Coordinates of C-alpha atoms and ligand atoms in Angstrom, one line a residue:
M1 CA -29.5 10.9 -0.5
K2 CA -28.3 12.3 -3.8
Y3 CA -24.8 13.4 -4.8
Q4 CA -23.4 15.4 -7.7
F5 CA -20.6 13.1 -9.0
S6 CA -17.6 14.1 -11.1
F7 CA -14.2 12.6 -11.6
R8 CA -10.9 13.4 -13.3
N9 CA -7.8 11.4 -14.3
I10 CA -4.5 12.5 -12.7
S11 CA -0.9 11.4 -13.4
Q12 CA 2.2 12.2 -11.3
K13 CA 5.8 11.5 -12.1
F14 CA 7.8 9.6 -9.4
T15 CA 10.8 11.5 -8.1
R16 CA 12.7 8.3 -8.9
P17 CA 11.2 5.5 -10.9
V18 CA 10.0 2.6 -8.6
I19 CA 12.1 -0.4 -9.7
T20 CA 10.9 -3.8 -8.5
N21 CA 10.7 -7.3 -9.8
H22 CA 7.5 -6.2 -11.6
G23 CA 9.5 -3.7 -13.7
I24 CA 10.2 0.0 -13.8
W25 CA 7.3 2.4 -12.8
E26 CA 7.7 6.0 -13.8
I27 CA 4.3 7.6 -13.8
R28 CA 1.5 7.0 -11.3
E29 CA -2.0 7.5 -12.7
S30 CA -5.2 7.5 -10.7
V31 CA -8.7 8.9 -10.7
I32 CA -9.9 11.6 -8.3
I33 CA -13.6 11.5 -7.6
R34 CA -15.7 14.3 -6.2
L35 CA -19.0 14.0 -4.4
E36 CA -21.2 17.0 -3.5
D37 CA -24.2 16.5 -1.3
M38 CA -27.4 18.6 -1.4
T39 CA -26.1 21.0 1.3
G40 CA -23.1 21.8 -0.9
K41 CA -20.7 19.8 1.2
V42 CA -17.9 18.4 -1.0
S43 CA -15.8 15.3 -0.4
W44 CA -13.1 13.5 -2.4
G45 CA -12.0 10.0 -3.0
E46 CA -9.2 8.4 -5.0
I47 CA -9.2 5.3 -7.2
A48 CA -5.5 4.2 -7.6
P49 CA -5.4 0.8 -9.2
I50 CA -2.4 -1.5 -9.4
S51 CA -3.5 -4.0 -12.0
W52 CA -0.3 -6.1 -11.7
F53 CA -1.2 -6.6 -8.0
G54 CA -4.6 -7.9 -8.9
S55 CA -6.8 -4.8 -8.8
E56 CA -8.8 -3.5 -11.8
T57 CA -6.9 -1.5 -14.4
L58 CA -7.0 2.3 -14.6
E59 CA -9.0 1.9 -17.9
E60 CA -11.6 -0.3 -16.1
A61 CA -11.9 2.2 -13.3
L62 CA -12.3 5.1 -15.8
D63 CA -14.9 3.1 -17.8
F64 CA -16.8 2.4 -14.6
C65 CA -16.8 6.1 -13.7
H66 CA -17.9 7.1 -17.2
Q67 CA -21.0 4.9 -17.1
L68 CA -22.2 6.4 -13.8
P69 CA -24.8 9.2 -14.0
K70 CA -23.7 12.8 -12.9
E71 CA -26.2 12.5 -10.1
I72 CA -25.8 9.4 -8.0
T73 CA -27.6 8.1 -4.9
S74 CA -26.2 6.5 -1.8
E75 CA -27.9 3.3 -3.0
I76 CA -25.8 3.3 -6.1
I77 CA -22.7 3.9 -4.0
F78 CA -23.6 1.1 -1.6
E79 CA -24.1 -1.1 -4.7
I80 CA -20.5 -0.2 -5.8
I81 CA -19.2 -1.0 -2.3
F82 CA -21.0 -4.2 -1.6
K83 CA -22.3 -5.7 -4.8
I84 CA -19.2 -5.7 -7.1
P85 CA -16.6 -6.3 -4.4
D86 CA -13.9 -8.2 -6.2
K87 CA -13.9 -6.8 -9.7
L88 CA -13.3 -3.1 -8.8
P89 CA -11.6 -3.0 -5.4
A90 CA -9.8 0.4 -6.0
C91 CA -13.2 1.9 -7.1
Q92 CA -14.8 0.5 -3.9
F93 CA -12.1 2.1 -1.8
G94 CA -12.4 5.5 -3.6
F95 CA -16.2 5.7 -3.4
E96 CA -16.6 4.4 0.1
S97 CA -13.9 6.7 1.5
A98 CA -15.4 9.7 -0.3
L99 CA -18.8 8.8 1.2
E100 CA -17.3 8.4 4.7
N101 CA -15.7 11.8 4.4
L102 CA -19.0 13.4 3.7
Q103 CA -20.5 11.7 6.7
E104 CA -17.6 12.4 9.1
N105 CA -15.3 15.2 9.8
H106 CA -12.0 13.8 8.7
E107 CA -10.1 16.7 10.1
S108 CA -10.3 14.8 13.4
L109 CA -8.0 12.3 11.8
N110 CA -5.1 11.6 14.1
Y111 CA -2.3 9.4 12.8
H112 CA 0.6 11.2 14.4
H113 CA 1.2 8.1 16.6
L114 CA 2.1 6.1 13.5
N115 CA 5.7 5.4 12.5
F116 CA 6.5 5.7 8.8
S117 CA 8.8 3.5 6.7
G118 CA 11.0 5.1 4.0
L119 CA 11.4 3.5 0.6
L120 CA 14.9 2.9 -0.5
P121 CA 15.8 2.5 -4.2
A122 CA 16.7 -0.9 -5.4
G123 CA 20.4 -1.9 -5.7
K124 CA 23.4 -0.1 -4.3
A125 CA 21.7 3.3 -4.6
A126 CA 20.1 2.4 -1.3
L127 CA 23.5 2.9 0.4
N128 CA 23.5 6.6 -0.2
K129 CA 19.8 7.2 0.1
W130 CA 19.0 6.0 3.6
Q131 CA 21.0 8.9 5.3
N132 CA 18.7 11.7 4.2
L133 CA 15.6 9.7 5.0
W134 CA 17.1 9.0 8.5
N135 CA 17.7 12.7 8.8
Q136 CA 14.0 13.2 8.0
G137 CA 13.1 11.0 10.9
Y138 CA 12.5 7.6 9.3
K139 CA 13.8 4.7 11.4
T140 CA 12.4 1.9 9.2
F141 CA 13.4 1.4 5.6
K142 CA 12.1 -0.8 2.9
W143 CA 14.5 -2.0 0.2
K144 CA 13.5 -3.9 -3.0
I145 CA 15.3 -7.1 -3.7
G146 CA 15.0 -9.7 -6.5
V147 CA 16.0 -6.9 -8.9
H148 CA 19.7 -7.5 -9.4
D149 CA 22.0 -10.5 -9.0
I150 CA 21.4 -12.1 -5.7
N151 CA 25.1 -12.2 -4.6
A152 CA 25.4 -8.5 -5.3
E153 CA 22.2 -7.8 -3.3
L154 CA 23.3 -9.9 -0.4
E155 CA 26.6 -7.9 -0.3
I156 CA 24.6 -4.7 -0.4
L157 CA 22.5 -6.0 2.5
T158 CA 25.6 -6.6 4.6
L159 CA 26.8 -3.0 3.8
L160 CA 23.4 -1.5 4.6
I161 CA 23.3 -3.3 7.9
Y162 CA 26.8 -2.3 8.8
N163 CA 26.1 1.4 7.9
L164 CA 22.6 1.8 9.3
P165 CA 22.3 3.2 12.8
E166 CA 21.7 0.7 15.6
S167 CA 18.0 1.5 16.0
A168 CA 17.2 1.4 12.3
K169 CA 15.2 -1.5 10.9
L170 CA 15.1 -2.9 7.4
R171 CA 12.3 -4.7 5.5
L172 CA 13.1 -6.4 2.2
D173 CA 10.5 -6.6 -0.6
A174 CA 11.1 -9.2 -3.3
N175 CA 7.7 -8.6 -5.0
G176 CA 7.5 -12.3 -5.6
G177 CA 10.7 -12.3 -7.6
L178 CA 12.7 -15.1 -5.8
D179 CA 12.7 -18.8 -6.4
D180 CA 12.7 -21.3 -3.4
N181 CA 16.5 -21.5 -3.2
A182 CA 17.0 -17.7 -3.3
A183 CA 14.3 -17.2 -0.7
K184 CA 16.0 -19.7 1.6
L185 CA 19.3 -17.9 1.0
W186 CA 17.8 -14.5 2.0
L187 CA 16.0 -15.9 5.0
K188 CA 19.1 -17.7 6.2
Q189 CA 21.1 -14.5 5.8
C190 CA 18.4 -12.4 7.6
D191 CA 18.3 -14.9 10.5
N192 CA 21.9 -13.7 11.2
F193 CA 20.5 -10.2 12.0
P194 CA 17.4 -10.9 14.1
N195 CA 17.2 -7.4 15.5
K196 CA 17.7 -5.6 12.1
I197 CA 15.3 -7.2 9.7
D198 CA 11.6 -6.5 10.2
F199 CA 10.5 -9.1 7.6
I200 CA 10.9 -10.2 4.0
E201 CA 7.9 -9.2 1.9
Q202 CA 6.4 -11.6 -0.8
P203 CA 9.6 -13.6 -1.4
L204 CA 7.8 -16.0 -3.8
P205 CA 5.1 -15.6 -6.4
V206 CA 1.4 -15.6 -5.5
D207 CA 1.0 -19.2 -6.6
K208 CA 3.6 -20.5 -4.1
F209 CA 1.5 -20.0 -1.0
S210 CA 2.2 -23.4 0.6
E211 CA 5.9 -22.9 0.0
M212 CA 5.8 -19.5 1.8
L213 CA 3.8 -21.0 4.6
E214 CA 6.5 -23.7 5.0
L215 CA 9.3 -21.1 5.0
S216 CA 7.4 -19.0 7.6
N217 CA 7.3 -22.0 9.9
Y218 CA 11.0 -22.8 9.4
Y219 CA 12.9 -19.5 9.5
N220 CA 12.9 -16.9 12.4
T221 CA 12.8 -14.0 10.0
K222 CA 9.2 -13.1 9.5
I223 CA 7.6 -13.2 6.1
A224 CA 4.9 -10.7 5.0
L225 CA 2.4 -11.5 2.2
D226 CA 1.7 -8.5 -0.1
E227 CA 0.7 -9.4 -3.7
S228 CA -0.8 -12.6 -2.2
V229 CA -3.3 -10.6 -0.1
A230 CA -3.9 -7.6 -2.4
T231 CA -7.7 -7.8 -2.3
L232 CA -10.1 -8.7 0.5
Q233 CA -10.9 -12.0 -1.1
Q234 CA -7.2 -13.0 -1.2
L235 CA -6.7 -11.8 2.3
E236 CA -9.6 -14.0 3.6
N237 CA -8.3 -17.0 1.5
C238 CA -4.8 -16.8 2.9
Y239 CA -6.1 -16.5 6.4
K240 CA -8.3 -19.5 6.0
Q241 CA -5.4 -21.5 4.5
G242 CA -3.5 -20.9 7.7
W243 CA -1.4 -17.7 7.2
R244 CA -0.7 -16.2 10.6
S245 CA 2.5 -14.2 9.9
I246 CA 2.4 -10.7 8.5
F247 CA -0.2 -9.3 6.1
V248 CA 0.7 -6.2 4.1
I249 CA -2.5 -4.3 3.4
K250 CA -2.7 -1.7 0.7
P251 CA -6.1 0.0 1.5
G252 CA -6.1 1.7 -1.9
I253 CA -6.6 -1.6 -3.7
V254 CA -7.9 -4.0 -1.0
G255 CA -11.5 -2.9 -1.5
S256 CA -14.2 -1.6 0.9
P257 CA -12.9 0.1 4.1
S258 CA -15.8 -1.1 6.1
R259 CA -15.3 -4.7 5.0
L260 CA -11.6 -4.4 5.8
R261 CA -12.3 -3.0 9.3
K262 CA -14.7 -5.9 9.9
F263 CA -12.1 -8.5 8.8
C264 CA -9.2 -7.0 10.9
Q265 CA -11.4 -6.6 14.0
Q266 CA -12.7 -10.1 13.6
Y267 CA -9.3 -11.9 13.1
Q268 CA -6.8 -9.6 14.9
I269 CA -4.2 -10.2 12.2
D270 CA -0.6 -8.9 12.2
V271 CA -0.8 -6.1 9.6
V272 CA 1.5 -3.6 7.9
F273 CA -0.3 -0.9 6.0
S274 CA 1.3 0.1 2.7
S275 CA 0.8 2.9 0.2
V276 CA -0.3 2.4 -3.4
F277 CA 1.6 5.6 -4.2
E278 CA -1.7 7.5 -4.1
T279 CA -2.1 11.3 -3.8
A280 CA -2.8 13.0 -0.5
I281 CA -6.5 12.3 -1.1
G282 CA -6.1 8.5 -1.1
R283 CA -3.4 8.7 1.5
Q284 CA -5.6 10.4 4.1
A285 CA -8.3 7.8 3.7
A286 CA -5.7 4.9 3.9
L287 CA -3.9 6.4 7.0
K288 CA -7.3 6.7 8.7
L289 CA -7.6 2.9 8.4
A290 CA -3.9 2.4 9.4
A291 CA -4.5 4.5 12.5
E292 CA -7.5 2.4 13.4
L293 CA -6.2 -1.0 12.5
S294 CA -2.4 -1.1 12.7
S295 CA -1.0 -3.8 15.0
N296 CA 2.3 -4.4 16.8
N297 CA 3.3 -0.7 16.2
R298 CA 4.6 -1.6 12.8
A299 CA 5.8 1.3 10.7
V300 CA 3.4 2.1 7.8
G301 CA 4.8 2.3 4.3
F302 CA 3.5 5.8 3.4
G303 CA 6.6 7.9 3.2
I304 CA 4.9 10.2 0.7
N305 CA 7.3 13.1 1.0
H306 CA 9.8 11.2 -1.1
Y307 CA 7.7 9.5 -3.7
F308 CA 6.7 12.5 -5.7
T309 CA 8.2 15.9 -6.4
Q310 CA 4.9 17.9 -6.9
P311 CA 4.0 19.8 -3.6
Q312 CA 1.0 18.2 -2.0
A313 CA 0.0 21.4 -0.2
N314 CA -3.7 22.6 -0.1
W315 CA -4.9 19.6 -2.0
P316 CA -7.4 18.6 -3.2
Q317 CA -9.2 21.8 -4.4
S318 CA -6.0 23.1 -6.1
L319 CA -5.4 19.8 -7.7
W320 CA -9.0 19.6 -9.0
N321 CA -8.9 23.1 -10.5
N322 CA -5.7 22.2 -12.4
L323 CA -6.9 18.9 -13.8
Ligands
164_401 O1 5.0 -0.3 1.4 C1 5.8 0.7 1.3 O2 6.7 0.9 2.1 C2 5.7 1.6 0.1 C3 4.8 1.1 -1.0 C4 5.5 0.0 -1.8 O3 6.6 -0.4 -1.5 C5 4.8 -0.5 -3.0 C6 3.6 0.1 -3.4 C7 3.0 -0.4 -4.6 C8 3.6 -1.4 -5.3 C9 4.9 -1.9 -5.1 O4 5.9 -1.2 -5.9 C10 5.4 -1.7 -3.6 C11 5.2 -3.0 -2.8 O5 5.3 -4.1 -3.4 O6 4.9 -2.9 -1.6
MG402 MG1 5.4 -5.2 -1.5

């Protein structure tokens, strides 16, 4: 099968910069790819790298797209998906989801049974942001920690827990920014609120796997790996090294959807699906996987209607025309 291939770079400004232990992220850039088959059917994919999570860089993704011919075959696409798995995971996701969309009618996608988690700004700004997300229907909130002084953040946590409605849940994401003592302080504090805290995400850096495994066996508060399991190879490695607590999966950078499906169905892991702050194109493909593979009814981190200001209506054609 042959496809007309084209691609364009897109950048979107976050409504509010995403501030994490990795730094301040103001503009989200990604690559939109377009495949048209011989019947004229068109489908879209999105390549949305996060290089500091371990995916390829945007430049590597663009270079890869530039070296592809304007007319590509399904053999070339399968080569992308299965032959270069760990170097270009965001490209794998973009191309395979575009191909899947050509082969399936994604309108049948039903993810209305999913619960969504709203992203709170780091620091004390979270205290006056949660209310309007609650009013929009979010009952789970993710708050970035490891950004400000730990004592200040622990105080804010207490205020957040005191102010949030009874049924609201909090998940804390340190982005690997804590040391062992700080992680123990957070876990000890969270153990005091067992019905409030969903989990602490990536408390320690990626190279502290055994320390996180030990913490996960000692404290009641669950720990979720994120940066440690960013790509399929890392996911498999952490599972094989004994991780059985929560795995945060970012479909946009993990790699091939079909290989992810196979892994999750084979190992029945406890997963939380998470956005890479993609556009509606990548989000639709990611939520398709979340709808199929989510476990334990965990809220998915795709609260798109508060990441970007640009309207996402009648994408992607309108987007494509304006790029
Ligand atoms: O998972 C969510 O709730 C939203 C997505 C999210 O928090 C992230 C997406 C991409 C990079 C990070 O800044 C951050 C994360 O660490 O999970
Ligand atoms: Mg995270």
